[in-house]
Coordinates of C-alpha atoms in Angstrom, one line a residue:
M10 CA 111.7 85.8 136.3
V11 CA 112.6 86.6 132.7
A12 CA 110.5 84.7 130.2
K13 CA 112.4 83.1 127.3
V14 CA 111.6 85.0 124.1
L15 CA 110.0 82.8 121.4
P16 CA 111.7 83.6 118.0
G17 CA 109.7 84.5 115.0
V18 CA 106.2 84.7 116.5
G19 CA 106.2 88.1 118.2
P20 CA 107.5 91.7 117.5
Q21 CA 111.1 92.3 116.9
F22 CA 111.4 95.2 119.3
P23 CA 110.3 95.7 122.9
Q24 CA 107.0 97.4 123.4
V25 CA 105.7 100.3 125.5
V26 CA 101.9 99.8 125.7
V27 CA 99.7 102.8 126.6
L28 CA 96.4 101.3 127.7
V29 CA 93.8 104.0 127.7
G30 CA 90.7 102.8 129.7
A31 CA 92.9 100.6 131.8
T32 CA 90.5 100.1 134.6
G33 CA 87.5 99.3 132.4
D34 CA 85.7 96.0 132.0
L35 CA 87.4 95.0 128.7
A36 CA 90.9 95.7 130.2
R37 CA 90.2 93.6 133.3
R38 CA 88.5 90.7 131.4
K39 CA 90.7 90.4 128.4
L40 CA 93.5 92.9 127.9
L41 CA 95.5 92.7 131.1
P42 CA 95.3 88.9 131.3
G43 CA 96.2 88.8 127.6
L44 CA 99.2 91.1 128.0
F45 CA 100.3 89.1 131.1
H46 CA 100.3 85.9 129.1
L47 CA 102.1 87.4 126.1
A48 CA 104.8 88.8 128.3
S49 CA 105.3 85.8 130.7
A50 CA 105.2 83.2 127.8
G51 CA 107.9 85.0 125.9
F52 CA 106.0 86.3 122.9
I53 CA 107.3 89.9 123.5
P54 CA 111.0 90.6 123.9
G55 CA 110.2 93.3 126.5
C56 CA 107.0 95.1 127.6
R57 CA 106.2 98.1 129.8
I58 CA 102.5 98.9 130.3
I59 CA 101.2 102.4 131.2
G60 CA 97.6 102.4 132.3
V61 CA 95.5 105.5 131.7
S62 CA 92.0 106.2 132.8
L63 CA 89.7 108.7 134.6
D64 CA 90.3 107.0 137.9
E65 CA 92.7 108.8 140.3
L66 CA 95.1 105.9 141.1
D67 CA 98.8 105.4 141.6
A68 CA 100.9 102.6 140.2
E69 CA 100.2 100.3 143.2
G70 CA 96.5 100.9 142.8
F71 CA 96.7 99.9 139.2
R72 CA 98.8 96.8 140.0
K73 CA 96.1 95.7 142.5
I74 CA 93.4 96.0 139.8
A75 CA 95.6 94.0 137.4
R76 CA 96.3 91.3 140.0
D77 CA 92.6 91.0 140.8
A78 CA 91.8 90.8 137.1
L79 CA 94.2 87.9 136.6
T80 CA 92.7 86.1 139.6
E81 CA 89.1 86.5 138.3
F82 CA 89.5 86.3 134.5
S83 CA 92.8 84.5 133.5
A84 CA 92.2 81.2 131.9
R85 CA 95.7 80.1 132.8
K86 CA 97.4 79.5 136.1
V87 CA 99.2 82.6 137.4
V88 CA 102.7 81.8 138.7
D89 CA 103.8 84.1 141.5
A90 CA 107.2 84.7 139.9
D91 CA 105.7 85.6 136.6
W92 CA 103.3 88.1 138.3
A93 CA 106.1 89.7 140.2
A94 CA 108.0 90.3 137.0
F95 CA 104.9 91.6 135.2
A96 CA 103.9 93.9 138.1
E97 CA 107.3 95.7 138.0
N98 CA 106.4 96.7 134.4
L99 CA 103.1 98.3 135.3
Q100 CA 102.8 102.1 135.6
Y101 CA 99.8 104.4 135.8
V102 CA 98.9 108.0 134.7
P103 CA 95.5 109.4 135.5
M104 CA 93.9 111.2 132.6
A105 CA 93.7 114.4 134.6
A106 CA 97.5 114.5 134.8
G107 CA 97.6 115.5 131.2
A108 CA 99.9 115.0 128.2
A109 CA 103.1 116.0 129.9
A110 CA 102.8 113.4 132.6
L111 CA 102.0 110.7 130.0
K112 CA 105.0 111.7 127.9
A113 CA 107.2 111.5 130.9
A114 CA 106.0 108.0 131.9
V115 CA 106.5 106.7 128.3
T116 CA 110.0 108.2 128.1
A117 CA 111.0 106.7 131.5
A118 CA 109.7 103.3 130.3
E119 CA 111.6 103.5 127.1
R120 CA 114.9 104.3 128.9
E121 CA 114.6 100.9 130.6
F122 CA 115.3 99.2 127.2
K123 CA 118.8 99.2 125.9
G124 CA 118.0 99.5 122.3
E125 CA 115.1 100.5 120.0
S126 CA 111.5 100.1 121.2
L127 CA 108.1 100.7 119.7
R128 CA 104.8 102.0 121.2
L129 CA 101.4 100.4 121.1
H130 CA 98.4 102.6 122.1
Y131 CA 95.3 100.6 122.9
L132 CA 92.1 102.7 123.2
S133 CA 89.7 100.6 125.3
V134 CA 87.2 103.5 125.5
P135 CA 83.7 104.2 124.2
P136 CA 83.5 105.7 120.7
N137 CA 82.7 109.2 122.0
A138 CA 85.9 109.2 124.0
A139 CA 88.2 107.9 121.3
L140 CA 89.1 111.3 119.7
S141 CA 89.9 112.9 123.0
A142 CA 92.3 110.0 123.7
V143 CA 93.9 110.4 120.2
R144 CA 94.3 114.1 120.9
L145 CA 96.0 113.3 124.2
L146 CA 98.5 111.0 122.4
G147 CA 99.2 113.7 119.8
E148 CA 99.7 116.4 122.4
A149 CA 102.1 114.1 124.3
G150 CA 104.2 113.6 121.2
L151 CA 103.7 109.9 121.2
V152 CA 102.8 109.3 117.5
D153 CA 106.3 108.5 116.3
R154 CA 107.2 104.8 116.4
S155 CA 103.7 103.9 117.4
R156 CA 100.6 102.0 116.4
I157 CA 97.1 102.4 117.7
I158 CA 94.4 99.9 118.3
M159 CA 90.8 101.2 118.1
E160 CA 87.9 99.3 119.7
K161 CA 84.5 98.9 118.1
P162 CA 82.0 100.2 117.1
F163 CA 83.9 102.5 114.7
G164 CA 81.4 105.2 114.2
T165 CA 77.6 104.8 114.4
D166 CA 76.8 105.5 110.7
L167 CA 78.5 106.5 107.5
A168 CA 78.9 110.2 108.3
S169 CA 80.3 109.5 111.8
A170 CA 82.7 106.9 110.5
V171 CA 84.0 109.2 107.7
A172 CA 84.4 112.0 110.2
L173 CA 86.2 109.7 112.7
N174 CA 88.6 108.4 110.0
A175 CA 89.3 112.0 108.9
R176 CA 90.1 113.2 112.4
L177 CA 92.1 110.1 113.2
H178 CA 94.2 110.5 110.0
E179 CA 95.2 114.0 111.1
V180 CA 97.2 112.3 113.8
F181 CA 98.0 108.7 112.7
D182 CA 98.6 107.4 109.2
E183 CA 96.3 104.6 108.0
D184 CA 99.0 102.0 108.2
R185 CA 99.4 102.8 111.9
I186 CA 95.7 102.2 112.7
F187 CA 94.4 98.8 113.8
R188 CA 90.6 98.6 114.1
I189 CA 90.0 95.5 116.1
D190 CA 87.5 92.8 115.7
H191 CA 88.2 90.0 118.2
F192 CA 86.0 87.6 116.2
L193 CA 88.7 87.5 113.5
G194 CA 91.3 86.7 116.1
K195 CA 89.7 83.4 116.9
E196 CA 91.5 80.3 115.6
A197 CA 88.4 79.0 114.0
A198 CA 87.9 82.2 112.0
Q199 CA 91.4 82.0 110.5
N200 CA 90.9 78.3 109.9
I201 CA 88.2 79.3 107.4
L202 CA 91.0 80.6 105.1
A203 CA 92.9 77.3 105.4
F204 CA 89.8 75.2 104.9
R205 CA 88.7 77.1 101.9
F206 CA 91.9 77.6 100.0
A207 CA 94.1 74.6 101.0
N208 CA 91.6 71.8 100.2
G209 CA 90.8 70.6 96.7
L210 CA 87.7 69.0 98.0
F211 CA 85.9 72.2 99.1
E212 CA 87.5 75.0 97.1
P213 CA 85.6 74.1 93.8
I214 CA 82.2 74.0 95.4
W215 CA 82.4 77.2 97.4
N216 CA 80.0 79.1 95.2
R217 CA 76.3 79.7 94.2
N218 CA 76.3 76.5 92.1
F219 CA 76.6 74.2 95.2
I220 CA 75.7 76.4 98.2
D221 CA 72.1 77.1 98.9
H222 CA 72.5 79.6 101.8
V223 CA 74.8 80.6 104.6
Q224 CA 74.0 81.4 108.3
I225 CA 76.2 83.4 110.6
D226 CA 74.6 83.0 114.0
V227 CA 75.9 84.6 117.2
P228 CA 73.3 84.4 120.0
E229 CA 74.3 85.4 123.5
K230 CA 72.8 84.3 126.8
L231 CA 74.2 87.3 128.6
S232 CA 72.2 90.4 129.5
L233 CA 73.6 93.9 129.2
G234 CA 74.2 94.5 132.9
K235 CA 75.9 97.8 133.4
R236 CA 76.3 98.3 129.7
A237 CA 72.7 99.1 129.1
G238 CA 73.3 102.9 129.0
F239 CA 76.1 102.4 126.4
Y240 CA 73.9 100.0 124.4
E241 CA 71.1 102.6 124.1
Q242 CA 73.4 104.5 121.8
T243 CA 74.3 101.5 119.6
G244 CA 72.0 98.5 119.6
A245 CA 72.7 95.0 118.3
Y246 CA 73.2 96.1 114.6
R247 CA 75.9 98.7 115.3
D248 CA 77.5 96.8 118.1
M249 CA 77.7 93.3 116.5
V250 CA 76.7 93.1 112.9
V251 CA 78.8 95.9 111.3
T252 CA 81.8 95.2 113.5
H253 CA 81.7 91.4 113.8
L254 CA 79.3 89.4 111.6
F255 CA 80.0 91.3 108.4
Q256 CA 83.7 90.8 109.0
I257 CA 83.1 87.0 109.2
L258 CA 81.0 87.3 106.0
G259 CA 84.0 88.9 104.3
F260 CA 86.2 85.9 105.1
M261 CA 83.4 83.5 104.0
G262 CA 82.8 85.2 100.7
M263 CA 86.2 86.5 99.6
E264 CA 88.1 85.4 96.5
A265 CA 91.5 83.7 96.9
P266 CA 94.1 86.4 97.8
T267 CA 97.3 86.5 95.8
S268 CA 99.2 85.7 99.0
L269 CA 98.5 85.5 102.7
E270 CA 99.8 89.0 103.2
P271 CA 97.7 91.8 104.9
D272 CA 97.1 93.9 101.7
P273 CA 95.9 91.2 99.4
I274 CA 93.6 89.7 102.1
S275 CA 92.2 93.2 103.0
E276 CA 91.6 93.9 99.3
E277 CA 89.6 90.7 98.8
K278 CA 87.5 91.3 101.8
N279 CA 86.8 94.9 100.7
K280 CA 85.7 93.5 97.3
V281 CA 83.1 91.5 99.1
F282 CA 81.9 94.6 101.0
R283 CA 81.8 96.6 97.7
S284 CA 79.7 93.8 96.2
M285 CA 77.1 93.8 99.0
L286 CA 73.6 95.0 98.1
P287 CA 72.1 97.7 100.4
I288 CA 70.4 96.2 103.4
K289 CA 66.6 96.4 103.0
P290 CA 64.5 97.1 106.1
S291 CA 62.1 94.5 104.9
D292 CA 64.9 91.9 105.2
V293 CA 65.5 92.8 108.8
I294 CA 63.9 91.7 112.1
R295 CA 64.7 93.9 115.1
G296 CA 63.8 92.6 118.6
Q297 CA 64.0 93.7 122.2
Y298 CA 63.8 91.3 125.1
T299 CA 61.0 91.8 127.6
G300 CA 62.3 93.8 130.6
Y301 CA 65.0 95.7 128.8
R302 CA 63.2 99.0 129.2
T303 CA 63.3 98.7 133.0
E304 CA 67.0 98.4 133.2
E305 CA 69.2 101.2 134.5
G306 CA 70.0 103.8 131.8
V307 CA 67.3 102.7 129.4
S308 CA 64.4 104.9 128.3
S309 CA 60.9 103.6 129.1
D310 CA 60.0 103.8 125.5
S311 CA 63.3 102.7 124.0
D312 CA 63.3 101.5 120.4
T313 CA 66.9 100.1 120.7
E314 CA 67.2 96.5 119.4
T315 CA 68.8 93.9 121.6
F316 CA 68.3 91.4 118.8
I317 CA 68.6 91.5 115.1
A318 CA 68.3 89.0 112.3
L319 CA 68.7 89.9 108.6
R320 CA 69.1 88.6 105.1
C321 CA 71.8 90.1 102.8
F322 CA 73.3 89.4 99.5
I323 CA 76.7 89.6 97.8
D324 CA 76.0 90.6 94.2
N325 CA 79.0 89.1 92.4
W326 CA 79.7 86.2 90.1
R327 CA 80.4 83.7 92.9
W328 CA 77.5 84.5 95.2
A329 CA 74.7 86.1 93.1
G330 CA 71.4 84.9 94.5
V331 CA 72.7 83.2 97.6
P332 CA 71.2 84.6 100.8
F333 CA 73.3 85.1 103.9
Y334 CA 71.3 85.0 107.1
L335 CA 72.8 86.8 110.1
R336 CA 71.5 86.7 113.7
T337 CA 72.7 87.9 117.0
G338 CA 71.1 89.1 120.3
K339 CA 71.1 89.3 124.1
R340 CA 69.3 87.1 126.5
L341 CA 68.8 84.3 124.0
A342 CA 68.5 80.5 124.6
Q343 CA 72.1 79.7 124.1
G344 CA 75.5 81.3 123.7
Q345 CA 77.0 80.2 120.4
R346 CA 79.2 81.4 117.6
I347 CA 78.6 79.4 114.4
I348 CA 78.9 79.6 110.7
S349 CA 76.8 77.1 108.8
I350 CA 76.9 76.5 105.1
A351 CA 73.9 74.7 103.6
F352 CA 74.6 72.8 100.4
K353 CA 72.1 72.4 97.7
E354 CA 70.2 69.1 97.6
P355 CA 70.3 66.7 94.7
P356 CA 68.0 67.7 91.9
K357 CA 66.0 64.5 92.0
S358 CA 65.6 61.7 94.6
M359 CA 65.3 58.0 93.7
F360 CA 64.7 57.1 97.4
P361 CA 61.3 55.8 98.4
A362 CA 58.8 57.9 100.4
G363 CA 59.4 57.5 104.1
S364 CA 63.1 56.8 103.6
G365 CA 64.1 59.9 105.6
V366 CA 65.9 61.7 102.8
S367 CA 65.6 65.5 103.2
A368 CA 63.8 65.0 106.5
Q369 CA 66.4 66.8 108.4
G370 CA 67.3 69.5 105.9
P371 CA 70.3 69.8 103.5
D372 CA 73.9 68.8 104.2
H373 CA 75.7 71.3 106.3
L374 CA 79.3 72.4 106.9
T375 CA 79.5 74.1 110.3
F376 CA 82.3 76.1 111.9
D377 CA 82.1 76.7 115.7
L378 CA 84.0 80.0 116.4
A379 CA 84.5 79.2 120.1
D380 CA 88.1 79.4 121.3
A381 CA 88.3 75.5 121.2
A382 CA 87.6 75.5 117.5
K383 CA 85.3 72.8 116.0
M384 CA 84.0 71.8 112.6
S385 CA 81.2 69.4 111.5
L386 CA 80.1 68.1 108.1
S387 CA 76.6 66.6 108.2
F388 CA 75.3 64.2 105.5
Y389 CA 72.7 61.4 104.9
G390 CA 73.8 57.8 105.2
K391 CA 72.0 54.5 105.2
R392 CA 70.8 53.1 108.5
P393 CA 72.1 49.5 109.0
G394 CA 69.5 46.8 108.4
P395 CA 67.0 45.8 105.8
G396 CA 65.3 48.4 103.6
M397 CA 66.5 51.9 102.7
R398 CA 66.2 54.1 105.7
L399 CA 68.5 57.2 105.8
D400 CA 69.8 59.0 108.9
K401 CA 71.6 62.3 109.3
L402 CA 75.2 61.5 110.2
S403 CA 78.2 63.8 110.8
M404 CA 82.0 63.9 110.7
Q405 CA 83.3 66.2 113.4
F406 CA 86.7 67.7 114.2
A407 CA 87.7 69.6 117.3
M408 CA 91.0 71.4 118.1
H409 CA 91.3 69.1 121.2
D410 CA 91.8 66.2 118.8
T411 CA 95.1 67.6 117.5
G412 CA 96.9 67.8 120.8
H413 CA 97.6 71.5 120.1
I414 CA 94.7 73.0 122.1
G415 CA 97.3 74.4 124.5
D416 CA 98.9 76.4 121.7
V417 CA 95.7 78.4 121.0
L418 CA 96.0 82.1 121.7
E419 CA 92.9 83.9 122.9
A420 CA 91.6 86.3 120.2
Y421 CA 92.7 89.5 121.9
E422 CA 96.2 88.0 122.5
R423 CA 96.6 87.2 118.9
L424 CA 95.4 90.5 117.7
I425 CA 97.6 92.5 120.1
L426 CA 100.6 90.5 119.0
D427 CA 99.7 91.1 115.3
A428 CA 99.4 94.9 115.9
M429 CA 102.8 94.9 117.7
R430 CA 104.2 93.2 114.5
G431 CA 102.4 95.6 112.2
D432 CA 100.3 92.8 110.6
H433 CA 97.0 94.2 109.4
T434 CA 95.6 90.9 108.1
L435 CA 92.9 90.5 110.7
F436 CA 92.0 94.2 111.1
T437 CA 89.5 96.4 109.2
T438 CA 90.5 99.2 106.9
A439 CA 88.9 102.6 106.7
D440 CA 87.5 101.9 103.2
G441 CA 86.0 98.6 104.4
I442 CA 84.2 100.1 107.5
E443 CA 82.9 103.0 105.5
R444 CA 81.5 100.7 102.8
L445 CA 79.7 98.7 105.5
W446 CA 78.1 101.8 106.9
E447 CA 77.1 102.8 103.3
V448 CA 75.2 99.5 102.7
S449 CA 73.6 100.0 106.1
A450 CA 72.3 103.5 105.3
T451 CA 68.8 102.6 104.2
L452 CA 68.3 100.5 107.4
M453 CA 69.7 103.3 109.6
E454 CA 67.2 105.8 108.0
A455 CA 64.1 103.6 108.3
P456 CA 64.6 100.8 110.8
P457 CA 61.6 98.4 111.3
P458 CA 60.0 98.6 114.7
V459 CA 61.3 96.3 117.4
R460 CA 59.4 93.1 118.3
F461 CA 59.4 91.8 121.8
Y462 CA 60.8 88.4 122.7
D463 CA 61.0 86.5 125.9
P464 CA 64.4 86.1 127.6
G465 CA 65.7 82.6 127.0
S466 CA 64.0 82.2 123.6
W467 CA 65.5 82.4 120.1
G468 CA 64.1 85.8 119.4
P469 CA 60.9 87.1 117.8
N470 CA 58.8 84.6 116.0
A471 CA 59.1 86.6 112.8
I472 CA 62.6 85.2 112.3
H473 CA 61.1 82.0 110.9
Q474 CA 59.3 83.8 108.2
L475 CA 62.6 85.7 107.4
I476 CA 64.5 82.5 106.6
A477 CA 61.6 80.4 105.2
P478 CA 61.6 78.0 103.4
H479 CA 64.8 77.2 105.2
A480 CA 65.3 76.8 109.0
W481 CA 67.7 78.3 111.5
R482 CA 70.6 75.9 112.2
L483 CA 70.4 76.7 115.9
P484 CA 69.3 74.8 117.9
F485 CA 71.3 71.9 116.5
E486 CA 69.6 68.6 115.7
R487 CA 72.5 67.0 117.6
V488 CA 75.1 68.1 120.1
W489 CA 78.8 68.3 119.5
R490 CA 80.6 65.1 120.5
A491 CA 82.9 65.3 123.5
P492 CA 86.6 65.6 122.8
N493 CA 88.2 62.3 121.7
S494 CA 84.8 60.4 121.9
V495 CA 83.6 58.0 119.2
G496 CA 80.3 57.6 117.5
S497 CA 77.8 60.2 116.2

């Protein structure tokens, strides 16, 4: 079965994808199902995928891994005819076979296309294996007509990020490098740009005069499982804050770009990063869930944080004095991805004591960054009946309400498609990532000690002192309404 190509949404030319780390967890959970959907739904005019990893497999073995991955992880129904067409386009080269074998496989795949084709190299490998994979691609002569996607974390501090960029630029030009952050591929994250800059209601109040503070909160219920050994070398700050939460902060804080083109958007994000004040260790709470030190690959006296909460500031005209509170961690009470903007309260209240005003905190605008994007605006309103009693109410929107939920691409699918098109809008630049490591230097040099917290909690108790006199938005005072339901 040949899928109908969708005009204008995908790359112009067929693609040969070299997937390094093809048998790993990310490839099975996200990349192979994502590539299958992009190919079978017609987003790509043609696609050949060459898997590369340390495992000694042949093409049939790789196809079995891919089919099992679709069965276990694909969010969409897999049609047999679509799978058969996709499977024919899967090849495999073990890493031990070397550059010549990889070059031969790519050349053979390109011969199957009648006209011009491009190459996309996806490095789904740990940071310490990235440069060896880049060298393999260089030795194989696969740099021309190619783009490369790099997985996070991109370095572990400023020195390593600078060195990694320098080595990478020896092989690939900067405009060919795509440092991926799947958070920015989410529909809700991009909707921030539309919400901020397309609406006359909110654009004028998106500043320190009207916003009291901002929370970017990404708790996770999941444990580390088999990733504990890797996590020992990174921790929550390197793994999540630099690569994800700071990128969201860039979208939240940026000035209006001159156009929705990659360069103007990247430049405005980088201006935010350049305006950030260095992170103070006294503004950081590091935590570790009880039992982490007993997991496989973890030192018995490990100081690695599985939780982090911090306060940071953007020291520019728009945001001076507004605290941004960031929190993320493993084994927490809920799995959420929210951005919450707290507006300043009126300077004086004429409402009587006991009316309920301010009892449930300030008005909030909340973005839910889950794939089924949602937004909520909370505010005070009068309770029906005699007297003046106020309740916290909300207006909510969910992507389900539009009838377009079926059009939502998963984050990795969108970002792979953007990289194939050469669109850097949602990717991080070398300057941006180096600046983020620069503002992190003081914390890296003198991190506060970890505090223990119980699995299933919201982290160490000290997080409440960090945000005082405010309160963490999670857990919510109300649940999201079900799709298409009525009432608050």
